[in-house]
Short mmCIF file of C-alpha atoms in Angstrom, two decimals:
data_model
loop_
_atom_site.label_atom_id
_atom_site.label_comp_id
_atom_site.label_asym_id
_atom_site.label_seq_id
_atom_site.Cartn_x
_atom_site.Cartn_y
_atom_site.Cartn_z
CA UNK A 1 59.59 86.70 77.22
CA UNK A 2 61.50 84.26 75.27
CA UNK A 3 59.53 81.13 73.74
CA UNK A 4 60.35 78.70 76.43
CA UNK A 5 58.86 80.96 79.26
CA UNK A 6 56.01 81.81 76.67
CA UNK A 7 54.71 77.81 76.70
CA UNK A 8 55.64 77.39 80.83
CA UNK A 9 53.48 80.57 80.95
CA UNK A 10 50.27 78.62 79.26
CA UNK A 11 47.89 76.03 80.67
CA UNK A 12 49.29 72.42 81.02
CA UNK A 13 46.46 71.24 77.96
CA UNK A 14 47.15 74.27 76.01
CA UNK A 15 51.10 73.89 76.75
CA UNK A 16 51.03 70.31 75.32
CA UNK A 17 49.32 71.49 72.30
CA UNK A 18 51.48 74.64 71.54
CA UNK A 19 54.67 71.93 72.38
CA UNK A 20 53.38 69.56 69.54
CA UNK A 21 53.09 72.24 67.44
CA UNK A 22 56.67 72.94 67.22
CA UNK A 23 57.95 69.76 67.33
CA UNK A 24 55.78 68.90 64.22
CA UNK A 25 55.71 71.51 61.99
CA UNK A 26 59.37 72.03 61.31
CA UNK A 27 59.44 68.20 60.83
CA UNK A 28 56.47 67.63 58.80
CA UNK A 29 56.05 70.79 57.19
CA UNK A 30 59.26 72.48 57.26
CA UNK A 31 57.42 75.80 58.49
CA UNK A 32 53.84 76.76 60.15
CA UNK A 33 52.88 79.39 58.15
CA UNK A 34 51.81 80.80 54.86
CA UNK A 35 54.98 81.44 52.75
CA UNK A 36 53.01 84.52 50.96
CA UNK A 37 52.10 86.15 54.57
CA UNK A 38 56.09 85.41 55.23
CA UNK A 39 56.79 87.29 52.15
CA UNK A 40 54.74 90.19 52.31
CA UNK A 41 54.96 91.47 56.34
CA UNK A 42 57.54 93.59 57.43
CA UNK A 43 60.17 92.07 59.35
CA UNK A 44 61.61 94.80 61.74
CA UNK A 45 64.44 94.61 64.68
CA UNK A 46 63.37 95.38 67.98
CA UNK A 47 66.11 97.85 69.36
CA UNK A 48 68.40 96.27 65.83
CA UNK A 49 69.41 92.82 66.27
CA UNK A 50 66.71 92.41 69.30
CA UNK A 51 67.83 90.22 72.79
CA UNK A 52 70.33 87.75 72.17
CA UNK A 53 72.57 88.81 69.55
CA UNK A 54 75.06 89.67 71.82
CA UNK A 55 74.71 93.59 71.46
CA UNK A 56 73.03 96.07 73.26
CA UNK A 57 69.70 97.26 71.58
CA UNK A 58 69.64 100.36 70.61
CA UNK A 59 73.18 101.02 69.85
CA UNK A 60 74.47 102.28 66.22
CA UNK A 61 76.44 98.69 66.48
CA UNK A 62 72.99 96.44 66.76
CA UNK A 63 71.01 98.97 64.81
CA UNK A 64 73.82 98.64 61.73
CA UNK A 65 73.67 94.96 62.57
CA UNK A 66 69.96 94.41 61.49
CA UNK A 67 70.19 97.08 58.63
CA UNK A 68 73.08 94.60 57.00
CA UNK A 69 70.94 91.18 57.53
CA UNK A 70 68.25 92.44 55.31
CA UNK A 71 65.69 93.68 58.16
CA UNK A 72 62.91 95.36 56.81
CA UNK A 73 63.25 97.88 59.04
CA UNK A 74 64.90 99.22 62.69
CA UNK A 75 62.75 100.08 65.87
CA UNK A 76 64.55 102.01 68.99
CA UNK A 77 63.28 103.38 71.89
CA UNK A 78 63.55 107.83 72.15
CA UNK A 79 63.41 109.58 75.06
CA UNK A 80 64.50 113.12 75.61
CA UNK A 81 67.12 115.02 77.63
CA UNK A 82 66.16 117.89 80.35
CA UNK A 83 67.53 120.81 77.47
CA UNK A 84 65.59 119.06 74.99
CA UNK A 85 67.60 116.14 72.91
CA UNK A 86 66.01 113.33 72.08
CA UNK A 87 68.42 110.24 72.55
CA UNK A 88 68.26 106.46 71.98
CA UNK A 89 67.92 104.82 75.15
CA UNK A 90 65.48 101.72 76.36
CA UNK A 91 65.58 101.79 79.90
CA UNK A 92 64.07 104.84 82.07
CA UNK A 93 67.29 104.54 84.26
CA UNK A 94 70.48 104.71 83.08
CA UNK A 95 72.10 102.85 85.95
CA UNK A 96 70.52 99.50 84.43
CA UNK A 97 72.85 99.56 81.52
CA UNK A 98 75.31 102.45 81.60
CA UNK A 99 78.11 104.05 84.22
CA UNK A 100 75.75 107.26 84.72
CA UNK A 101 72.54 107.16 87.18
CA UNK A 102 69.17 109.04 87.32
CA UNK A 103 66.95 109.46 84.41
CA UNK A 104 67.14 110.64 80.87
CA UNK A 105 65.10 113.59 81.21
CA UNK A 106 66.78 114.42 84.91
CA UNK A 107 70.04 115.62 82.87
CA UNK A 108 71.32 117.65 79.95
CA UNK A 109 73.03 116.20 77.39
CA UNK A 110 76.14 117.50 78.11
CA UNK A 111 75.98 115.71 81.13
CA UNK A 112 74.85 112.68 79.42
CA UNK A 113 77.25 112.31 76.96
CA UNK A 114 80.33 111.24 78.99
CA UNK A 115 77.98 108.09 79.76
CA UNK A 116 79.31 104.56 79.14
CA UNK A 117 77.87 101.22 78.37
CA UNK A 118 79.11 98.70 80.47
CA UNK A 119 78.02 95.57 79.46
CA UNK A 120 78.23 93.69 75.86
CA UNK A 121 79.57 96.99 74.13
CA UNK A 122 82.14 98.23 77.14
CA UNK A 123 82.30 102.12 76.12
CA UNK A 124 80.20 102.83 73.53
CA UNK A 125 77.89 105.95 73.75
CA UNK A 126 74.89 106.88 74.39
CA UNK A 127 73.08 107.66 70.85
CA UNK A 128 71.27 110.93 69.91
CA UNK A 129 68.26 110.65 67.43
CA UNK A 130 70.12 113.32 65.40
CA UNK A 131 72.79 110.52 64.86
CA UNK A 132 71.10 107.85 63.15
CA UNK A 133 70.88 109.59 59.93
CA UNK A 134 74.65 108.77 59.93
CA UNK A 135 73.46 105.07 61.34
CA UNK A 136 71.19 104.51 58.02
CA UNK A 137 73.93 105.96 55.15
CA UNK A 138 72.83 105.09 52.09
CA UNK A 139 70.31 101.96 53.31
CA UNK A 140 66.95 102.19 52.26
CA UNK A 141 64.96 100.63 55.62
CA UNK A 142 61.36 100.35 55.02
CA UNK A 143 60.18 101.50 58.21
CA UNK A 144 61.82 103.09 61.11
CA UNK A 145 60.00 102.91 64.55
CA UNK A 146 60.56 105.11 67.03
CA UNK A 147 58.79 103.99 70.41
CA UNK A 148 58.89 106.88 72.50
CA UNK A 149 59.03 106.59 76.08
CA UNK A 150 57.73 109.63 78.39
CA UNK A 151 58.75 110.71 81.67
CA UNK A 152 59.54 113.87 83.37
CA UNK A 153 59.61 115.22 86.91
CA UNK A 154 58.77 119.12 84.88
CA UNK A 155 54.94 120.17 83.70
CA UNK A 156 54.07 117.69 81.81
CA UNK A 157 51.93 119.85 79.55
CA UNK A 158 55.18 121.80 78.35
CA UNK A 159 57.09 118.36 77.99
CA UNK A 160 54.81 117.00 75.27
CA UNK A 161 54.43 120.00 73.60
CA UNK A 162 59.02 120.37 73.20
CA UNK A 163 59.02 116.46 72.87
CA UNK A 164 56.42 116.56 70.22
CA UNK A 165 58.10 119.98 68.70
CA UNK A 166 61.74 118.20 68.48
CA UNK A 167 60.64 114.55 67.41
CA UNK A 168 58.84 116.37 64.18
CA UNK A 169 61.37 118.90 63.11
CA UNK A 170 63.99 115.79 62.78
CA UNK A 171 61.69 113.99 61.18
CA UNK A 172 61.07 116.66 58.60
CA UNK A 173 64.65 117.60 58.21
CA UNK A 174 65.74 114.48 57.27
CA UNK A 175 62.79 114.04 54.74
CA UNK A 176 61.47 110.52 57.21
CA UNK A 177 57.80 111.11 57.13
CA UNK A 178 57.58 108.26 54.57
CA UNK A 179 60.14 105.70 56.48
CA UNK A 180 59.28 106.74 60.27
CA UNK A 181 56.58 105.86 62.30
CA UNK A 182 56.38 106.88 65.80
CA UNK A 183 54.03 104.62 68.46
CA UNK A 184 53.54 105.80 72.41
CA UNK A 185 51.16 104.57 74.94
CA UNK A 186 50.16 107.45 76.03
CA UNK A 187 47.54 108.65 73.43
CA UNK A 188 47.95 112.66 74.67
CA UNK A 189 51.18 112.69 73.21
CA UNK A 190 50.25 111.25 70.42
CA UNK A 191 47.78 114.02 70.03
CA UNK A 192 49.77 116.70 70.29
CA UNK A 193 52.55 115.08 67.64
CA UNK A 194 49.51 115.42 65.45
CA UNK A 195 49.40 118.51 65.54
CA UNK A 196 53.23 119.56 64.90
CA UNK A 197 53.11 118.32 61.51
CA UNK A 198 52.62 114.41 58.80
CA UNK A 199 54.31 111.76 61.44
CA UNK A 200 52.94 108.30 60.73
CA UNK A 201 51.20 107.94 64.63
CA UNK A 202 50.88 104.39 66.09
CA UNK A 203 49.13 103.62 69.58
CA UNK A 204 50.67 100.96 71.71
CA UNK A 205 47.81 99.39 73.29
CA UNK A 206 46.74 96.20 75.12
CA UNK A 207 43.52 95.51 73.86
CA UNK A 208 43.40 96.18 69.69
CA UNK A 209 39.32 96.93 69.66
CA UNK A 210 39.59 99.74 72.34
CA UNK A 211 42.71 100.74 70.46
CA UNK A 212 40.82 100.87 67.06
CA UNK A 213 38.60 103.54 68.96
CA UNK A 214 41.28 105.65 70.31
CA UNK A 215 42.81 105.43 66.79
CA UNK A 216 39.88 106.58 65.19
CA UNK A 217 39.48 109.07 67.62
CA UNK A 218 42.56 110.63 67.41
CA UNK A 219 43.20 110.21 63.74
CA UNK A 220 46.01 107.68 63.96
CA UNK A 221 47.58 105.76 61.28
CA UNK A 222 48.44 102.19 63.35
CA UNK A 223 48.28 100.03 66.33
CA UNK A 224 51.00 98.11 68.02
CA UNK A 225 50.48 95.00 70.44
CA UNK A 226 51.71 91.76 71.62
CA UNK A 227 51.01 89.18 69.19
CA UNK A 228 49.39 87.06 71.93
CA UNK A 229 46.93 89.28 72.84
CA UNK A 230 45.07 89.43 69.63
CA UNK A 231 43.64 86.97 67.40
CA UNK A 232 43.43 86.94 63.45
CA UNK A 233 40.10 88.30 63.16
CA UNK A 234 41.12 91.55 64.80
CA UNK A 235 43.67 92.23 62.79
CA UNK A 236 41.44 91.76 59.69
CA UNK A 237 39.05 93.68 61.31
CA UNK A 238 42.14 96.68 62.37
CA UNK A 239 43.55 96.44 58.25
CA UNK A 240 40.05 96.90 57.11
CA UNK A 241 40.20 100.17 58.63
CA UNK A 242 42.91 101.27 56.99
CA UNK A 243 45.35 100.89 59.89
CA UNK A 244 48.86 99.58 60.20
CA UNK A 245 49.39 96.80 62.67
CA UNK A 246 52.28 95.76 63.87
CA UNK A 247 52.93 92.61 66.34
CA UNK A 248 55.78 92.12 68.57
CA UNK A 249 56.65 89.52 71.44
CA UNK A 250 58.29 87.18 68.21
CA UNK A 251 61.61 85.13 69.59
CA UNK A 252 61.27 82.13 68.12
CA UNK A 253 59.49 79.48 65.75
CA UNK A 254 56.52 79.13 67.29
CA UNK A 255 55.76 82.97 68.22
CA UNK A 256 56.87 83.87 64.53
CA UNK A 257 54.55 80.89 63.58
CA UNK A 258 51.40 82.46 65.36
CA UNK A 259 51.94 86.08 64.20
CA UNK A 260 52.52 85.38 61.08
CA UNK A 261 48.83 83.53 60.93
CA UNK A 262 47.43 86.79 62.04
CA UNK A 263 48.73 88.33 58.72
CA UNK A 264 50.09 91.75 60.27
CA UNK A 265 51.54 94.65 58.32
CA UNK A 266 54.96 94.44 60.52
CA UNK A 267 56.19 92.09 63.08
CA UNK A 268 58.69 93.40 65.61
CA UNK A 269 61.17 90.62 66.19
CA UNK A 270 64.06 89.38 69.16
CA UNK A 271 66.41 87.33 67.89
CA UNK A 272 66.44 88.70 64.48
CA UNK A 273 69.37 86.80 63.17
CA UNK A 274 67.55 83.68 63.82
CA UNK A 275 64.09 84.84 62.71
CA UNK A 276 65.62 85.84 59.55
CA UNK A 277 66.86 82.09 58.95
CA UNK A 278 63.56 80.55 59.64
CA UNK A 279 62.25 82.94 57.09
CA UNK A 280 64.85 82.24 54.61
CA UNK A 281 64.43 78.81 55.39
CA UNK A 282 60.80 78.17 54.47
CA UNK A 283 60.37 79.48 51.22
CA UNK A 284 60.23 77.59 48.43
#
């Protein structure tokens, strides 16, 4: 949701507060947050560049993109192919975005491949997870997120297990179990990934405090949430623990001004080319 449909979203009170807010603090203060907490989180692109860039996410083109701007790090979305190859993709159907229709996991990826983009980058492919090796070269991202995405009409039992299986051996091969970290929903997965090998496992959750339980649980390494369903205190609370958080729903001033007061270890942002400015912007 971008910022403007964030504040018509809110409470007419609350929305005249949150409006004042950003009207004052870039005048008076020239930001609304702590330049240290600006300088230490981890500024990451959701899908690269994010929404509004004028690329697709999750393309080697918007993925370069936020490498070259000085992003921190690169989050895509990985979802994987009836025979087994994981791919890039956001959406669970490809009609949404590309010439092909059905779902990810519905073909091979032979069949896949001839697949076209038709909007914003008219004929570009379809990426394979194999392929952003090439993507990276020699830049040195802090973090790489993959958000995997699950869904399959086959036993889902057998599914996890291959999914899990692949999404390991490429991190290992590449030597990413430092720079990746991998974050699902559904906490079975996430399970099972445990047990293929050391991945970096975040849960993407609604509600951080039952999250910090599954976490524990499970013996994962992070949680990752919108940034306006959690408050300060419970990301204190979450770091204390020794886990990573990491924020997302940031488009604009005042979203990057209220994450940033909750003093996360990463924030996925939209609009990265912007969010890098106001960041650049406000230091001293």
């Amino acid at each position: 949701m971008r910022s403007g449909g964030l504040i018509r979203s809110l409470k007419p009170h609350i929305r005249v507060r949150v409006s004042i807010i950003g009207l004052l603090c870039p005048l008076l203060f020239g930001s609304c947050w702590d330049p240290q907490a600006a300088a230490t989180v981890h500024i990451v692109g959701h899908g690269g560049l994010g929404t509004g860039a004028g690329l697709l996410m999750d393309t080697p083109a918007s993925l370069r993109g936020a490498l070259d701007l000085g992003a921190d790090g690169i989050e895509m979305d990985v979802q994987m192919t009836r025979d087994g190859e994981l791919v890039v993709f956001h959406d669970m159907h490809l009609g949404v975005l590309t010439s092909c229709t059905g779902r990810i996991n519905d073909l091979t990826w032979d069949q896949l491949e001839p697949c076209r983009y038709g909007t914003l980058e008219p004929g570009s492919r379809i990426m394979r997870l194999a392929d952003l090796k090439a993507v990276l070269a020699d830049r040195k991202a802090t973090e790489i997120v993959l958000d995997v995405k699950l869904m399959t009409s086959g036993d889902w039992s057998t599914y996890l297990d291959e999914l899990a299986t692949n999404l390991a051996g490429i991190i290992a091969a590449n030597g990413w179990t430092e720079r990746v970290r991998v974050e699902c929903r559904i906490p079975e997965f996430l399970e099972v990934l445990g047990g293929k090998g050391e991945v970096k496992r975040s849960l993407y959750c609604d509600d951080l405090n039952e999250g910090a339980i599954t976490a524990e649980r499970l013996g994962l390494q992070g949680l990752t949430l919108n940034q306006r369903n959690v408050t300060r205190e419970e990301v204190r609370s979450a770091r204390a623990k020794g886990l990573h958080v990491s924020l997302f729903g940031v488009d604009g001033r005042i979203s990057l001004a209220l994450a940033l007061r909750k003093n996360p270890d990463a924030l996925q942002v939209d609009e990265l080319p912007a969010i890098l400015r106001m960041l650049e912007n406000s230091g001293p």
